[in-house]
Amino acid sequence: MDYLNKSLFEIKELLESGKISSVELTKMCLEQIKHTQNINALISVCEDFALKTAKRVDEDRKNGKKLGALAGIPIVIKDNINLKGTKTTCASKFLENFVSPYTATCAQKLIDADAVIIGKANMDEFAMGSSNENSAFGAALNPKNTMCVPGGSSGGSAASVSAYQCFGALGTDTGGSIREPASFCGVVGLKPTYGRVSRYGVVAFASSLDQVGTLTRSVKDSAIMLEVISGQDKNDMTSSAEKVPNFSNIKSDIKGLKIGIAKEFFNENLNEEVKKSLDDAISFYKKNGAELVDISLPSLDKALAVYYIISSAEAASNLARFDGVRYGVRAQKFSDINDLYFKSRSQGFGGEVKRRIMLGNYVLSSGYFDAFYRKAKKAQKVLKQEFSAAFSKCDVIISPTTANVAFKIGEKSSDPLSMYLTDIFTVPINIVGVPAMSIPCGKNKDGLPIGMQLIAKQWNEEMLFRFGEIFEKNHKEAKNV
Amino acid sequence: MPKISIDEVKKLAKLSRLEFSQEELQKFTSDFEGILNYVDLINKVNTQNVDLKEKAIDAEEDLRADIITKSLSQDEIIANAPLSEDGAFVVPTTVEEGGQ
């Protein structure tokens, strides 16, 4: 474990100095993947592709060729990100045989940075879920305690990073799908500003909320990866022309910066141990020179309702394309073209996906559109105004990532609403479109990780790295996860 | 509190091109009612002064020029089809002979 337990930026230095080759490192990761197969973190392993890339990078390095920021480093991507020639299943039976005919921009950027893509991660089907139990290929398990869920939907990405199978992973986050699993598995999870990273080639769930981000073992690793995957893409008109800063050059000083605390995040539902960890983190920041500011987000507790209306409406529309004709699985028996649609969709989609399609079509149907969808879009605007007012008083907002630690497998799977409520602190961030990061900040008495969420203004990921890294370097609990 | 009947759920399923067994429908209807009662919370947000009549994203002015570029080949597209013939998707008959 001398090499595998390094963070991405540490292994980058070891590769650069020739202490280890990429082929050696890739083989170690492949070995570790086999060794930790029980957590079911990956849907497919790209062994040949990874070894071929590693070999090429080693040769290029030997020949003195200029290499990219992730040269030779094994990375995992979530299985809703297309990589040409590999299966992209979205953890759905519908796509169990789908082979990507092209590569997503974010994956291409990893390849262009000479990363070694080693596998494709398990997830909740079509990224809908908070526990990874909605995978057609079986639930991923939490490496910290295999009785517990790793969180979701990017549960496989988080579990893989936490189990030292790779040095970083890409996930997607529509309502907390990077931050919640990061929190449950004790890793760093970043959801960038909406528009920071291209969504081209990433299978759409809720297009106005989806964003690609990173899962890593350190804050700096996240900054290095974000720098690689960010930037405008002509194939995604919602990707922004906003300048991509030198994220990996993290400022270390937080003196005089203001940290906002909203009482709405610290309500009675918050677990005592989580609350204590957050209180510790807040006093840490105060001790290190940050100024604490009280802010108010009065509509925060309505964000989850807003989210389920908007995200389901978009999901119902996005998933209408799955017809059993052009790609995906087709039912074996059907009477006519309509029956083909009915049968293929009913057999191909899992229960949660069906529920969201139904809810989406409900809120979009005539008679309900104004009462639900339009009302939710208006409430979204109110939430944006409240966050904007809060950010006029502070540089970063701190909150718990989740109200509780990882729950047991099966604990919430029969009650959709209790599962949805897991995301109550992460969902508002997607509704507002700002960046946020979950960072390990302690453990409970059973040794399960606790995460805190840092939230910044639009395009201000630098502030998250700044507040995140000082904590990670100097707070005892951050190292203890 | 929004109420939903099993008939409404059936209608929605039809719109969604989904089929459910009788047992699934029962469970679905009760789950659905719970979710709808929850999302009813949005009515607690005061949106009286909110105007939605503005563009949703800032990027709308950045439309790219409409230039023909190379895209995926027919073979690449058809490779994932569950059933194909001579480079075309195969579907059941949708228009009867002599029909419209």
Coordinates of C-alpha atoms in Angstrom, one line a residue:
Chain A
M1 CA 0.0 0.0 0.0
D2 CA 3.1 2.3 -0.2
Y3 CA 1.9 3.7 -3.5
L4 CA -1.8 3.1 -3.5
N5 CA -2.6 5.1 -0.5
K6 CA -1.0 8.3 -1.9
S7 CA -3.1 11.2 -3.0
L8 CA -3.2 12.1 -6.6
F9 CA -0.8 15.0 -6.3
E10 CA 1.7 12.8 -4.3
I11 CA 1.6 10.0 -6.9
K12 CA 2.0 12.6 -9.6
E13 CA 5.4 13.6 -8.1
L14 CA 6.5 10.0 -7.7
L15 CA 5.6 9.3 -11.4
E16 CA 7.4 12.5 -12.5
S17 CA 10.6 11.6 -10.5
G18 CA 10.6 8.1 -11.9
K19 CA 10.1 6.4 -8.5
I20 CA 7.4 4.3 -10.1
S21 CA 6.2 3.8 -13.7
S22 CA 2.6 4.2 -14.8
V23 CA 2.5 0.5 -15.9
E24 CA 3.6 -0.6 -12.4
L25 CA 1.1 1.7 -10.8
T26 CA -1.8 0.7 -13.1
K27 CA -1.1 -3.0 -12.4
M28 CA -1.2 -2.2 -8.7
C29 CA -4.6 -0.5 -9.1
L30 CA -5.9 -3.4 -11.2
E31 CA -4.8 -5.8 -8.5
Q32 CA -6.5 -3.7 -5.8
I33 CA -9.7 -3.6 -7.9
K34 CA -9.7 -7.5 -7.8
H35 CA -8.8 -7.5 -4.2
T36 CA -11.7 -5.2 -3.3
Q37 CA -14.2 -6.6 -5.8
N38 CA -16.7 -7.2 -3.0
I39 CA -17.6 -3.5 -2.8
N40 CA -18.9 -3.7 -6.4
A41 CA -17.6 -0.2 -7.1
L42 CA -17.0 -0.7 -10.9
I43 CA -19.4 -1.9 -13.6
S44 CA -16.5 -2.4 -16.1
V45 CA -12.7 -2.5 -15.8
C46 CA -10.9 -1.1 -18.8
E47 CA -7.8 -3.2 -18.3
D48 CA -6.4 -3.3 -21.8
F49 CA -7.1 0.3 -22.5
A50 CA -5.5 1.3 -19.2
L51 CA -2.4 -0.7 -19.7
K52 CA -2.0 0.5 -23.2
T53 CA -2.3 4.1 -22.1
A54 CA 0.1 3.6 -19.2
K55 CA 2.7 2.0 -21.5
R56 CA 2.4 4.9 -24.0
V57 CA 2.8 7.5 -21.2
D58 CA 5.9 5.7 -19.8
E59 CA 7.5 5.7 -23.2
D60 CA 6.6 9.3 -23.8
R61 CA 8.1 10.2 -20.4
K62 CA 11.3 8.3 -21.2
N63 CA 11.6 10.1 -24.5
G64 CA 11.2 13.5 -22.8
K65 CA 7.9 14.3 -24.3
K66 CA 5.8 17.0 -22.6
L67 CA 3.0 15.3 -20.7
G68 CA -0.3 16.4 -19.4
A69 CA -1.4 17.2 -15.8
L70 CA -2.6 13.7 -15.0
A71 CA 0.1 11.7 -16.9
G72 CA 0.0 8.1 -16.0
I73 CA -2.5 8.4 -13.1
P74 CA -5.3 5.8 -12.9
I75 CA -8.7 7.4 -12.9
V76 CA -12.2 6.0 -12.8
I77 CA -15.2 7.6 -14.5
K78 CA -18.9 7.1 -13.7
D79 CA -20.8 4.8 -16.0
N80 CA -23.0 7.6 -17.4
I81 CA -20.0 9.2 -19.1
N82 CA -19.3 8.0 -22.7
L83 CA -15.9 6.6 -23.5
K84 CA -15.7 5.4 -27.1
G85 CA -15.6 1.6 -27.4
T86 CA -16.5 0.9 -23.8
K87 CA -19.9 0.0 -22.4
T88 CA -21.9 2.9 -20.9
T89 CA -24.7 1.3 -19.0
C90 CA -25.9 4.1 -16.6
A91 CA -26.4 1.0 -14.4
S92 CA -29.6 0.3 -16.3
K93 CA -30.8 -2.9 -17.8
F94 CA -31.9 -0.8 -20.7
L95 CA -28.3 0.0 -21.7
E96 CA -26.6 -3.2 -20.5
N97 CA -25.2 -3.8 -24.1
F98 CA -24.7 -0.1 -25.1
V99 CA -21.2 0.6 -26.5
S100 CA -20.3 4.3 -26.7
P101 CA -19.8 5.4 -30.3
Y102 CA -18.0 8.5 -29.1
T103 CA -16.3 10.0 -26.1
A104 CA -17.7 12.7 -23.7
T105 CA -15.8 16.0 -23.6
C106 CA -14.8 15.5 -19.9
A107 CA -13.4 12.0 -20.6
Q108 CA -11.6 13.3 -23.6
K109 CA -10.0 16.0 -21.5
L110 CA -8.8 13.4 -19.1
I111 CA -7.3 11.5 -22.0
D112 CA -5.7 14.6 -23.4
A113 CA -4.1 15.2 -20.0
D114 CA -2.6 11.7 -20.3
A115 CA -4.7 10.1 -17.5
V116 CA -5.1 6.4 -17.4
I117 CA -8.9 5.6 -17.4
I118 CA -9.0 2.3 -15.6
G119 CA -12.7 1.6 -15.1
K120 CA -16.3 2.8 -15.1
A121 CA -18.1 3.2 -11.8
N122 CA -21.3 1.8 -10.5
M123 CA -24.1 4.2 -9.8
D124 CA -27.8 4.5 -9.2
E125 CA -29.7 3.8 -12.5
F126 CA -29.6 7.0 -14.6
A127 CA -28.1 8.8 -11.6
M128 CA -31.4 8.6 -9.7
G129 CA -30.9 7.7 -6.1
S130 CA -28.9 8.4 -3.0
S131 CA -27.6 5.0 -2.0
N132 CA -26.4 3.2 -5.2
E133 CA -29.1 0.5 -4.4
N134 CA -30.9 1.4 -7.7
S135 CA -28.2 -0.2 -9.8
A136 CA -29.2 -3.0 -12.2
F137 CA -25.8 -4.5 -11.5
G138 CA -26.2 -4.7 -7.7
A139 CA -25.5 -2.1 -5.0
A140 CA -22.0 -0.8 -4.4
L141 CA -20.9 -1.1 -0.8
N142 CA -19.3 1.4 1.5
P143 CA -15.6 0.5 1.9
K144 CA -15.7 2.0 5.5
N145 CA -18.4 -0.5 6.5
T146 CA -19.8 -2.9 3.9
M147 CA -23.1 -3.2 5.8
C148 CA -23.7 0.5 4.7
V149 CA -24.5 2.2 1.5
P150 CA -21.7 4.3 -0.2
G151 CA -24.3 6.9 -1.0
G152 CA -25.4 7.8 -4.5
S153 CA -25.8 8.3 -7.2
S154 CA -22.0 8.4 -7.8
G155 CA -21.6 5.7 -5.1
G156 CA -19.2 3.6 -7.2
S157 CA -16.9 6.6 -7.9
A158 CA -16.7 7.4 -4.2
A159 CA -16.2 3.8 -3.1
S160 CA -13.5 3.3 -5.7
V161 CA -11.5 6.3 -4.5
S162 CA -12.1 5.4 -0.9
A163 CA -10.9 1.8 -1.5
Y164 CA -7.7 2.9 -3.2
Q165 CA -8.7 1.5 -6.6
C166 CA -7.7 4.7 -8.3
F167 CA -6.4 8.2 -7.5
G168 CA -9.5 10.2 -8.5
A169 CA -12.9 9.7 -10.1
L170 CA -15.4 11.6 -12.1
G171 CA -19.0 11.7 -11.0
T172 CA -22.1 13.7 -11.8
D173 CA -24.2 15.7 -9.4
T174 CA -27.8 16.7 -10.0
G175 CA -28.9 17.0 -6.4
G176 CA -26.0 15.9 -4.3
S177 CA -24.8 12.8 -6.3
I178 CA -21.1 13.6 -5.8
R179 CA -21.2 15.3 -2.4
E180 CA -23.4 12.8 -0.5
P181 CA -21.4 9.7 -1.5
A182 CA -18.2 11.6 -0.8
S183 CA -19.4 12.4 2.7
F184 CA -20.5 8.7 3.3
C185 CA -17.2 7.3 2.1
G186 CA -14.8 9.8 3.6
V187 CA -13.5 11.4 0.5
V188 CA -13.6 14.9 -1.1
G189 CA -16.4 15.5 -3.5
L190 CA -16.8 18.6 -5.7
K191 CA -19.8 19.8 -7.6
P192 CA -18.5 22.8 -9.7
T193 CA -20.6 25.8 -10.8
Y194 CA -23.2 24.8 -13.4
G195 CA -21.6 25.4 -16.8
R196 CA -18.0 25.0 -15.6
V197 CA -17.7 21.5 -17.1
S198 CA -19.1 20.3 -20.4
R199 CA -22.0 17.8 -20.2
Y200 CA -21.5 16.7 -23.8
G201 CA -21.5 12.9 -23.9
V202 CA -22.8 12.6 -20.3
V203 CA -26.2 10.8 -20.3
A204 CA -28.7 13.5 -19.3
F205 CA -30.9 13.2 -16.2
A206 CA -32.0 16.8 -15.5
S207 CA -30.1 18.9 -18.0
S208 CA -30.5 22.3 -16.1
L209 CA -29.1 20.8 -12.9
D210 CA -26.6 18.1 -14.0
Q211 CA -22.9 18.9 -13.5
V212 CA -19.8 16.8 -13.8
G213 CA -17.4 16.9 -10.9
T214 CA -14.6 15.1 -9.0
L215 CA -14.2 12.6 -6.1
T216 CA -10.7 12.5 -4.7
R217 CA -8.7 11.8 -1.5
S218 CA -7.5 15.4 -1.1
V219 CA -8.7 18.9 -1.9
K220 CA -5.6 19.6 -4.0
D221 CA -6.4 16.5 -6.1
S222 CA -9.8 17.9 -6.8
A223 CA -8.3 21.3 -7.9
I224 CA -5.9 19.5 -10.2
M225 CA -8.7 17.5 -11.8
L226 CA -11.1 20.4 -12.1
E227 CA -8.4 22.4 -13.9
V228 CA -8.2 19.6 -16.5
I229 CA -11.9 19.0 -17.1
S230 CA -13.2 22.6 -17.1
G231 CA -13.8 25.0 -20.0
Q232 CA -16.2 25.9 -22.7
D233 CA -17.2 23.3 -25.2
K234 CA -18.9 24.1 -28.5
N235 CA -20.9 20.9 -28.1
D236 CA -22.5 22.1 -24.9
M237 CA -24.1 25.5 -25.2
T238 CA -24.6 25.7 -21.4
S239 CA -20.8 25.3 -20.8
S240 CA -19.4 28.7 -20.0
A241 CA -16.7 30.9 -21.6
E242 CA -15.8 31.9 -18.0
K243 CA -12.0 31.9 -17.6
V244 CA -10.6 28.7 -16.0
P245 CA -8.3 29.8 -13.2
N246 CA -5.1 28.0 -12.1
F247 CA -7.1 26.1 -9.5
S248 CA -4.2 23.9 -8.3
N249 CA -2.4 27.0 -7.0
I250 CA -4.4 27.2 -3.8
K251 CA -4.1 30.3 -1.6
S252 CA -3.5 29.2 2.0
D253 CA -4.7 32.2 3.9
I254 CA -8.3 32.7 5.0
K255 CA -7.7 35.6 7.4
G256 CA -10.4 38.2 7.2
L257 CA -12.6 36.1 4.9
K258 CA -16.2 35.6 5.9
I259 CA -17.9 32.3 6.6
G260 CA -21.7 32.3 6.5
I261 CA -23.7 30.2 8.9
A262 CA -27.4 29.8 8.1
K263 CA -29.5 28.5 11.0
E264 CA -31.7 26.7 8.4
F265 CA -28.9 24.2 7.8
F266 CA -28.6 23.3 11.5
N267 CA -32.2 22.2 12.3
E268 CA -33.5 19.7 14.8
N269 CA -33.1 16.8 12.3
L270 CA -29.3 17.1 12.4
N271 CA -27.6 14.2 14.1
E272 CA -25.8 15.2 17.3
E273 CA -22.4 13.8 16.3
V274 CA -22.6 15.5 12.9
K275 CA -23.5 18.7 14.6
K276 CA -20.5 18.4 16.9
S277 CA -18.1 17.9 14.0
L278 CA -19.5 20.9 12.3
D279 CA -19.2 23.0 15.4
D280 CA -15.6 21.9 15.7
A281 CA -15.0 22.9 12.1
I282 CA -16.6 26.3 12.6
S283 CA -14.4 27.0 15.6
F284 CA -11.4 25.8 13.6
Y285 CA -12.1 28.5 10.9
K286 CA -12.6 31.1 13.5
K287 CA -9.3 30.3 15.2
N288 CA -7.6 30.6 11.8
G289 CA -8.8 34.1 11.2
A290 CA -12.1 33.7 9.4
E291 CA -15.0 35.9 10.5
L292 CA -18.3 34.2 11.3
V293 CA -21.4 35.8 9.8
D294 CA -25.0 34.9 10.4
I295 CA -27.0 34.6 7.2
S296 CA -30.5 33.6 6.5
L297 CA -31.9 31.3 3.8
P298 CA -35.6 31.3 4.6
S299 CA -36.8 29.0 1.7
L300 CA -34.0 26.4 2.1
D301 CA -36.4 23.7 3.4
K302 CA -38.5 24.0 0.3
A303 CA -35.6 23.3 -2.1
L304 CA -36.1 19.6 -2.1
A305 CA -39.7 20.0 -3.2
V306 CA -38.6 22.4 -5.9
Y307 CA -35.9 19.9 -6.9
Y308 CA -38.2 16.9 -7.3
I309 CA -40.5 18.8 -9.5
I310 CA -37.9 20.3 -11.8
S311 CA -35.6 17.3 -12.0
S312 CA -38.4 14.8 -12.6
A313 CA -39.9 17.0 -15.3
E314 CA -36.6 17.1 -17.1
A315 CA -36.0 13.4 -16.5
A316 CA -39.3 12.5 -18.0
S317 CA -38.5 14.5 -21.1
N318 CA -34.9 13.2 -21.4
L319 CA -35.8 9.6 -20.9
A320 CA -38.5 9.7 -23.5
R321 CA -35.8 8.9 -26.1
F322 CA -35.5 5.3 -24.7
D323 CA -37.8 3.5 -27.1
G324 CA -36.2 0.2 -27.7
V325 CA -35.7 1.1 -31.4
R326 CA -32.4 3.0 -31.9
Y327 CA -30.4 1.7 -29.0
G328 CA -30.9 -0.2 -25.7
V329 CA -32.8 -3.3 -25.0
R330 CA -36.0 -4.2 -27.0
A331 CA -38.7 -6.4 -25.4
Q332 CA -38.8 -9.9 -27.0
K333 CA -42.6 -10.0 -27.3
F334 CA -44.9 -7.2 -28.4
S335 CA -48.0 -6.8 -30.5
D336 CA -47.4 -3.5 -32.4
I337 CA -45.2 -0.4 -32.3
N338 CA -46.9 1.1 -29.3
D339 CA -46.7 -2.1 -27.4
L340 CA -43.0 -2.3 -28.3
Y341 CA -42.5 1.1 -26.5
F342 CA -44.6 0.0 -23.5
K343 CA -42.9 -3.4 -23.1
S344 CA -39.3 -2.2 -23.7
R345 CA -39.6 0.7 -21.3
S346 CA -41.4 -1.3 -18.6
Q347 CA -38.8 -4.1 -18.8
G348 CA -35.7 -1.9 -19.2
F349 CA -36.3 0.8 -16.5
G350 CA -36.0 0.1 -12.8
G351 CA -38.6 1.2 -10.2
E352 CA -37.1 4.5 -9.2
V353 CA -36.6 5.6 -12.8
K354 CA -40.2 4.8 -13.6
R355 CA -41.4 6.8 -10.5
R356 CA -39.5 9.9 -11.7
I357 CA -40.8 9.6 -15.2
M358 CA -44.3 9.4 -13.8
L359 CA -43.8 12.3 -11.5
G360 CA -42.3 14.4 -14.3
N361 CA -45.1 13.7 -16.6
Y362 CA -47.6 14.5 -13.8
V363 CA -46.1 17.9 -13.1
L364 CA -45.9 18.7 -16.8
S365 CA -49.4 17.6 -17.7
S366 CA -52.2 20.1 -18.5
G367 CA -54.0 21.2 -15.4
Y368 CA -50.9 20.7 -13.2
F369 CA -48.2 22.6 -15.1
D370 CA -48.9 26.0 -13.5
A371 CA -49.4 24.6 -10.0
F372 CA -46.3 22.5 -10.0
Y373 CA -43.8 23.2 -12.7
R374 CA -44.2 26.9 -13.1
K375 CA -44.5 27.4 -9.4
A376 CA -41.3 25.4 -8.8
K377 CA -39.4 27.5 -11.4
K378 CA -40.6 30.6 -9.5
A379 CA -39.6 29.2 -6.2
Q380 CA -36.2 28.4 -7.7
K381 CA -35.8 32.1 -8.5
V382 CA -36.6 33.0 -4.9
L383 CA -33.9 30.6 -3.7
K384 CA -31.4 32.2 -6.1
Q385 CA -32.3 35.6 -4.7
E386 CA -31.9 34.4 -1.1
F387 CA -28.4 32.8 -1.8
S388 CA -27.4 35.9 -3.7
A389 CA -28.3 38.1 -0.7
A390 CA -26.4 35.7 1.6
F391 CA -23.3 35.9 -0.5
S392 CA -23.3 39.7 -0.3
K393 CA -22.4 39.1 3.3
C394 CA -19.9 36.2 3.1
D395 CA -17.3 34.5 1.0
V396 CA -18.3 30.9 1.7
I397 CA -21.2 29.1 3.5
I398 CA -20.7 26.1 5.7
S399 CA -23.2 23.3 6.3
P400 CA -23.3 19.6 7.0
T401 CA -23.3 17.6 3.7
T402 CA -25.9 15.2 5.1
A403 CA -27.9 15.2 8.3
N404 CA -26.6 11.8 9.2
V405 CA -23.8 9.3 8.3
A406 CA -24.1 6.4 5.9
F407 CA -27.2 4.3 6.5
K408 CA -27.6 0.6 6.3
I409 CA -28.3 -1.2 3.1
G410 CA -32.0 -1.7 2.7
E411 CA -32.8 0.8 5.4
K412 CA -34.5 3.3 3.1
S413 CA -35.1 1.4 -0.1
S414 CA -38.8 0.8 0.4
D415 CA -39.7 4.4 1.3
P416 CA -38.8 6.7 -1.6
L417 CA -39.5 9.9 0.4
S418 CA -37.2 9.1 3.2
M419 CA -34.5 8.4 0.6
Y420 CA -35.1 11.7 -1.1
L421 CA -34.8 13.5 2.3
T422 CA -31.2 12.4 2.5
D423 CA -30.3 15.1 0.0
I424 CA -32.0 17.9 1.8
F425 CA -28.7 19.9 2.3
T426 CA -27.2 19.2 -1.1
V427 CA -30.1 19.8 -3.4
P428 CA -30.4 23.6 -2.9
I429 CA -27.0 24.0 -4.4
N430 CA -28.0 22.5 -7.7
I431 CA -31.2 24.5 -7.7
V432 CA -29.1 27.7 -7.3
G433 CA -26.3 26.6 -9.6
V434 CA -23.3 27.5 -7.4
P435 CA -20.3 25.3 -6.6
A436 CA -20.0 23.2 -3.4
M437 CA -17.6 20.7 -2.0
S438 CA -17.9 18.0 0.6
I439 CA -14.9 17.5 2.8
P440 CA -14.3 14.8 5.5
C441 CA -14.5 16.5 8.9
G442 CA -14.7 13.6 11.4
K443 CA -16.1 10.3 12.3
N444 CA -18.9 9.1 14.4
K445 CA -18.6 6.6 17.3
D446 CA -18.9 3.7 14.9
G447 CA -16.1 5.0 12.7
L448 CA -18.3 6.2 9.9
P449 CA -17.2 9.4 8.1
I450 CA -18.9 12.8 8.6
G451 CA -18.8 15.4 5.8
M452 CA -19.1 19.1 5.8
Q453 CA -20.2 21.1 2.8
L454 CA -18.6 24.4 1.7
I455 CA -20.6 26.5 -0.7
A456 CA -19.2 29.4 -2.7
K457 CA -20.5 32.0 -5.2
Q458 CA -20.8 31.2 -8.9
W459 CA -17.4 30.6 -10.6
N460 CA -15.7 30.8 -7.2
E461 CA -14.4 27.2 -6.7
E462 CA -11.1 28.7 -5.7
M463 CA -12.7 29.8 -2.4
L464 CA -13.7 26.2 -1.8
F465 CA -10.2 24.9 -2.3
R466 CA -8.8 27.6 -0.1
F467 CA -11.1 26.8 2.8
G468 CA -10.9 23.1 2.2
E469 CA -7.2 22.8 2.1
I470 CA -6.4 24.7 5.2
F471 CA -8.8 22.5 7.1
E472 CA -7.5 19.3 5.6
K473 CA -3.9 20.3 6.4
N474 CA -4.4 21.5 9.9
H475 CA -7.5 19.9 11.4
K476 CA -6.8 16.6 13.2
E477 CA -10.2 15.1 12.3
A478 CA -9.7 15.7 8.5
K479 CA -6.7 13.3 8.5
N480 CA -8.4 10.7 10.7
V481 CA -11.0 9.6 8.2
Chain B
M1 CA -53.3 18.2 -0.1
P2 CA -53.2 16.7 -3.6
K3 CA -55.0 13.4 -4.0
I4 CA -54.4 11.0 -6.7
S5 CA -56.6 8.1 -7.8
I6 CA -55.5 4.8 -9.3
D7 CA -57.2 5.8 -12.5
E8 CA -55.0 8.9 -12.7
V9 CA -51.9 6.8 -12.1
K10 CA -53.0 4.5 -14.9
K11 CA -53.5 7.5 -17.3
L12 CA -50.0 8.8 -16.4
A13 CA -48.5 5.4 -17.0
K14 CA -50.1 5.4 -20.4
L15 CA -48.7 8.8 -21.1
S16 CA -45.3 7.6 -19.9
R17 CA -45.4 4.5 -22.0
L18 CA -45.0 2.3 -18.9
E19 CA -47.0 -0.7 -17.7
F20 CA -47.5 -1.8 -14.1
S21 CA -49.1 -4.8 -12.5
Q22 CA -52.1 -4.3 -10.3
E23 CA -49.9 -4.8 -7.2
E24 CA -47.3 -2.3 -8.5
L25 CA -50.1 0.2 -9.2
Q26 CA -51.3 0.1 -5.6
K27 CA -47.9 0.6 -4.1
F28 CA -47.2 3.3 -6.7
T29 CA -50.3 5.2 -6.0
S30 CA -49.6 5.4 -2.2
D31 CA -45.9 6.3 -2.8
F32 CA -47.0 8.9 -5.3
E33 CA -49.4 10.5 -2.9
G34 CA -46.7 10.8 -0.3
I35 CA -44.4 12.5 -2.7
L36 CA -47.1 14.8 -4.0
N37 CA -48.0 15.8 -0.4
Y38 CA -44.4 16.6 0.2
V39 CA -43.8 18.6 -2.9
D40 CA -46.9 20.6 -2.0
L41 CA -44.4 22.5 0.3
I42 CA -43.6 24.7 -2.7
N43 CA -46.8 26.5 -2.0
K44 CA -45.2 27.9 1.1
V45 CA -42.8 29.9 -0.9
N46 CA -44.1 33.4 -1.7
T47 CA -43.6 33.9 -5.4
Q48 CA -46.0 36.7 -5.9
N49 CA -43.4 39.1 -7.3
V50 CA -41.4 36.6 -9.4
D51 CA -41.3 37.2 -13.1
L52 CA -40.2 34.2 -15.2
K53 CA -40.2 36.1 -18.4
E54 CA -36.5 36.2 -19.0
K55 CA -34.1 33.8 -20.5
A56 CA -33.1 30.8 -18.5
I57 CA -29.4 30.7 -19.3
D58 CA -26.9 33.4 -20.2
A59 CA -25.4 31.3 -23.0
E60 CA -28.3 31.8 -25.4
E61 CA -26.5 34.4 -27.4
D62 CA -23.6 32.1 -28.0
L63 CA -25.2 29.9 -30.6
R64 CA -22.6 28.4 -32.9
A65 CA -22.6 28.9 -36.6
D66 CA -24.5 26.3 -38.5
I67 CA -21.7 24.6 -40.3
I68 CA -21.7 21.0 -41.6
T69 CA -19.0 18.9 -39.9
K70 CA -18.2 15.3 -39.8
S71 CA -20.5 13.3 -37.4
L72 CA -20.8 9.6 -36.6
S73 CA -21.1 7.3 -39.5
Q74 CA -24.3 5.3 -40.3
D75 CA -22.5 2.1 -39.2
E76 CA -21.5 3.6 -35.9
I77 CA -25.1 4.8 -35.2
I78 CA -26.7 1.5 -36.2
A79 CA -24.3 -0.6 -34.2
N80 CA -26.3 -0.2 -31.0
A81 CA -29.7 -0.9 -32.5
P82 CA -31.5 -3.9 -31.1
L83 CA -32.6 -4.8 -34.7
S84 CA -31.4 -3.4 -38.0
E85 CA -31.4 -4.3 -41.6
D86 CA -29.4 -2.7 -44.5
G87 CA -28.4 0.2 -42.3
A88 CA -31.9 1.0 -41.1
F89 CA -33.7 0.5 -37.8
V90 CA -36.3 -2.3 -38.0
V91 CA -39.6 -1.5 -36.4
P92 CA -43.0 -3.3 -36.5
T93 CA -45.4 -2.3 -39.2
T94 CA -46.8 1.1 -38.4
V95 CA -48.8 1.9 -41.5
E96 CA -50.9 -0.9 -43.0
E97 CA -50.8 -1.5 -46.7
G98 CA -53.3 0.6 -48.4
G99 CA -53.5 2.7 -45.2
Q100 CA -52.7 6.4 -44.7

